[in-house]
Amino acid sequence: MEIKMFQFQQHGDHRGQLVALEENNDVPFDVKRVYYIYDTGKGVRRGFHAHKCLKQILIAIKGECKIHLDSGYETAEVLLNKPYEGLYISNDMWREMYDFSEDAVLLVLASELYDEDDYIRDYQKFIQFVDNKGEK
Ligand code: T46
């Protein structure tokens, strides 16, 4: 499976680091929404869904967590632990997030506003969705 990781430019000097993200420049879509996940309990696993349309970039701006990706025919595990690294997740990818460190803050840049109807939360429906797109 091809993993799309973005290495963002760090503007560092003697004061520390700064990363700036511009839509359609550093991020390959219009950013319509930003959310972040923090205070995740030990052993918690989140996600368990894919999307019909939504594209996202996940950045562990503090601490670390792992992402399980499933395209319907291949799986991969990605460790996010750098605040200047972003994982691109296309809509048609089943995702689960786990192994959050206590201090983890996972920032997400999203291409669409929140829409519960965009979620595919049933794994068999996800497989059907991928099949229907001829990607399997
Ligand atoms: C995804 C992964 C990486 C909102 O009200 N607005 C929002 O923009 C979001 C993202 C969530 N919510 C509400 C809906 C639920 O009541 O926040 C609650 C937790 O959301 P959810 O259970 O969907 O969270 P995760 O961590 O399972 O999934 C989230 C995103 O929803 C999802 O799109 O790809 O992070």
Short mmCIF file of C-alpha atoms and ligand atoms in Angstrom, two decimals:
data_model
loop_
_atom_site.label_atom_id
_atom_site.label_comp_id
_atom_site.label_asym_id
_atom_site.label_seq_id
_atom_site.Cartn_x
_atom_site.Cartn_y
_atom_site.Cartn_z
CA MET A 1 0.00 0.00 0.00
CA GLU A 2 1.28 3.45 -0.86
CA ILE A 3 1.51 5.58 2.29
CA LYS A 4 1.35 9.31 1.56
CA MET A 5 3.39 11.16 4.16
CA PHE A 6 3.97 14.89 3.93
CA GLN A 7 7.15 16.39 5.41
CA PHE A 8 6.27 19.98 6.27
CA GLN A 9 8.84 22.72 6.22
CA GLN A 10 10.13 23.64 9.68
CA HIS A 11 10.96 27.27 10.23
CA GLY A 12 13.39 26.81 13.06
CA ASP A 13 15.70 29.29 14.73
CA HIS A 14 17.21 29.76 18.18
CA ARG A 15 13.69 30.31 19.60
CA GLY A 16 12.34 26.94 18.49
CA GLN A 17 10.26 25.56 15.61
CA LEU A 18 7.26 26.74 13.60
CA VAL A 19 5.33 24.87 10.91
CA ALA A 20 2.87 26.73 8.64
CA LEU A 21 0.29 24.88 6.53
CA GLU A 22 -1.48 26.49 3.59
CA GLU A 23 -4.46 24.91 1.85
CA ASN A 24 -3.77 23.70 -1.70
CA ASN A 25 -0.10 24.32 -1.11
CA ASP A 26 1.24 22.26 1.82
CA VAL A 27 -2.13 20.49 2.07
CA PRO A 28 -3.64 19.07 -1.18
CA PHE A 29 -7.22 20.27 -0.59
CA ASP A 30 -9.30 23.16 0.75
CA VAL A 31 -9.21 22.89 4.54
CA LYS A 32 -12.84 23.25 5.63
CA ARG A 33 -12.42 21.90 9.16
CA VAL A 34 -9.77 21.35 11.82
CA TYR A 35 -10.18 19.13 14.86
CA TYR A 36 -7.88 17.53 17.38
CA ILE A 37 -7.92 14.49 19.62
CA TYR A 38 -6.24 14.53 23.03
CA ASP A 39 -6.51 13.01 26.53
CA THR A 40 -6.97 9.61 24.91
CA GLY A 41 -7.13 6.86 27.53
CA LYS A 42 -4.67 4.00 27.74
CA GLY A 43 -5.56 1.11 25.42
CA VAL A 44 -8.22 3.14 23.60
CA ARG A 45 -8.75 2.50 19.90
CA ARG A 46 -10.73 5.06 17.87
CA GLY A 47 -11.94 5.41 14.32
CA PHE A 48 -13.31 2.11 12.89
CA HIS A 49 -14.73 3.74 9.79
CA ALA A 50 -14.03 5.03 6.28
CA HIS A 51 -15.59 7.98 4.48
CA LYS A 52 -17.52 8.44 1.25
CA CYS A 53 -15.81 11.74 0.32
CA LEU A 54 -13.69 13.15 3.14
CA LYS A 55 -9.93 13.57 2.71
CA GLN A 56 -7.75 14.30 5.71
CA ILE A 57 -4.24 14.91 6.95
CA LEU A 58 -3.33 13.64 10.41
CA ILE A 59 -0.47 15.21 12.37
CA ALA A 60 0.73 14.14 15.82
CA ILE A 61 1.59 17.67 16.91
CA LYS A 62 2.51 16.30 20.34
CA GLY A 63 3.35 12.79 21.52
CA GLU A 64 2.61 9.82 19.31
CA CYS A 65 -0.02 7.38 18.13
CA LYS A 66 -0.37 4.65 15.53
CA ILE A 67 -2.75 4.51 12.61
CA HIS A 68 -4.07 1.27 11.14
CA LEU A 69 -5.02 1.70 7.48
CA ASP A 70 -7.07 -0.80 5.47
CA SER A 71 -7.79 -0.24 1.79
CA GLY A 72 -10.02 -3.31 1.55
CA TYR A 73 -7.24 -5.43 0.14
CA GLU A 74 -4.08 -4.24 1.93
CA THR A 75 -3.34 -3.01 5.43
CA ALA A 76 -0.57 -0.87 6.93
CA GLU A 77 0.42 0.51 10.30
CA VAL A 78 1.84 4.04 10.50
CA LEU A 79 3.53 5.60 13.53
CA LEU A 80 2.93 9.34 13.85
CA ASN A 81 5.40 11.00 16.21
CA LYS A 82 6.70 14.12 14.47
CA PRO A 83 4.90 17.50 14.53
CA TYR A 84 6.26 18.28 11.03
CA GLU A 85 4.94 15.07 9.42
CA GLY A 86 1.42 14.58 8.06
CA LEU A 87 -0.32 11.37 7.01
CA TYR A 88 -2.75 11.78 4.11
CA ILE A 89 -5.82 9.54 4.37
CA SER A 90 -8.15 9.29 1.38
CA ASN A 91 -11.87 8.79 1.91
CA ASP A 92 -11.91 5.13 0.87
CA MET A 93 -9.53 3.97 3.60
CA TRP A 94 -10.70 2.21 6.75
CA ARG A 95 -8.82 3.80 9.68
CA GLU A 96 -8.22 3.04 13.35
CA MET A 97 -6.07 5.08 15.74
CA TYR A 98 -4.43 3.47 18.75
CA ASP A 99 -1.40 3.35 21.08
CA PHE A 100 -1.78 7.03 21.95
CA SER A 101 0.91 8.29 24.29
CA GLU A 102 -0.43 10.05 27.37
CA ASP A 103 0.56 13.46 25.98
CA ALA A 104 -0.62 12.81 22.41
CA VAL A 105 -2.43 15.54 20.49
CA LEU A 106 -3.56 14.38 17.06
CA LEU A 107 -4.43 17.30 14.78
CA VAL A 108 -6.62 16.61 11.75
CA LEU A 109 -7.08 18.84 8.69
CA ALA A 110 -10.26 17.89 6.84
CA SER A 111 -11.50 18.65 3.33
CA GLU A 112 -15.20 18.85 4.31
CA LEU A 113 -17.42 20.03 7.12
CA TYR A 114 -18.60 17.40 9.60
CA ASP A 115 -21.27 15.17 8.09
CA GLU A 116 -22.32 11.94 9.80
CA ASP A 117 -23.81 10.74 6.47
CA ASP A 118 -20.30 10.67 5.00
CA TYR A 119 -19.20 7.93 7.45
CA ILE A 120 -19.06 4.24 6.53
CA ARG A 121 -19.02 2.59 9.96
CA ASP A 122 -19.87 -0.96 8.92
CA TYR A 123 -16.83 -2.93 7.67
CA GLN A 124 -18.87 -5.07 5.22
CA LYS A 125 -20.42 -1.91 3.74
CA PHE A 126 -16.89 -0.50 3.41
CA ILE A 127 -15.81 -3.60 1.43
CA GLN A 128 -18.89 -3.19 -0.81
CA PHE A 129 -18.05 0.52 -1.27
CA VAL A 130 -14.49 -0.33 -2.36
CA ASP A 131 -15.74 -3.14 -4.63
CA ASN A 132 -18.27 -0.85 -6.30
CA LYS A 133 -15.51 1.63 -7.10
CA GLY A 134 -13.62 -1.15 -8.89
CA GLU A 135 -10.63 -0.73 -6.62
CA LYS A 136 -10.53 -4.30 -5.42
C1 T46 B 1 -11.61 10.33 11.32
C2 T46 B 1 -10.73 10.09 12.49
C3 T46 B 1 -9.27 10.24 12.15
C4 T46 B 1 -18.11 16.47 15.73
O1 T46 B 1 -19.11 16.95 16.28
N1 T46 B 1 -17.44 17.18 14.75
C5 T46 B 1 -16.33 16.70 14.14
O2 T46 B 1 -15.79 17.38 13.26
C6 T46 B 1 -15.83 15.41 14.52
C7 T46 B 1 -14.60 14.82 13.84
C8 T46 B 1 -16.50 14.71 15.50
N2 T46 B 1 -17.61 15.24 16.09
C9 T46 B 1 -18.26 14.51 17.16
C10 T46 B 1 -18.95 13.23 16.71
C11 T46 B 1 -18.81 12.32 17.91
O3 T46 B 1 -19.87 12.54 18.80
O4 T46 B 1 -17.25 14.08 18.09
C12 T46 B 1 -17.52 12.77 18.58
C13 T46 B 1 -16.34 11.85 18.33
O5 T46 B 1 -16.19 11.61 16.93
P1 T46 B 1 -15.78 10.20 16.34
O6 T46 B 1 -16.31 9.12 17.17
O7 T46 B 1 -16.15 10.18 14.89
O8 T46 B 1 -14.18 10.26 16.49
P2 T46 B 1 -13.07 9.25 15.92
O9 T46 B 1 -11.84 9.54 16.66
O10 T46 B 1 -13.56 7.84 15.92
O11 T46 B 1 -12.89 9.66 14.36
C14 T46 B 1 -12.42 10.94 14.01
C15 T46 B 1 -13.23 11.53 12.85
O12 T46 B 1 -14.62 11.51 13.18
C16 T46 B 1 -13.02 10.74 11.57
O13 T46 B 1 -13.53 11.48 10.47
O14 T46 B 1 -11.24 10.03 10.19
O15 T46 B 1 -11.04 10.88 13.64
#
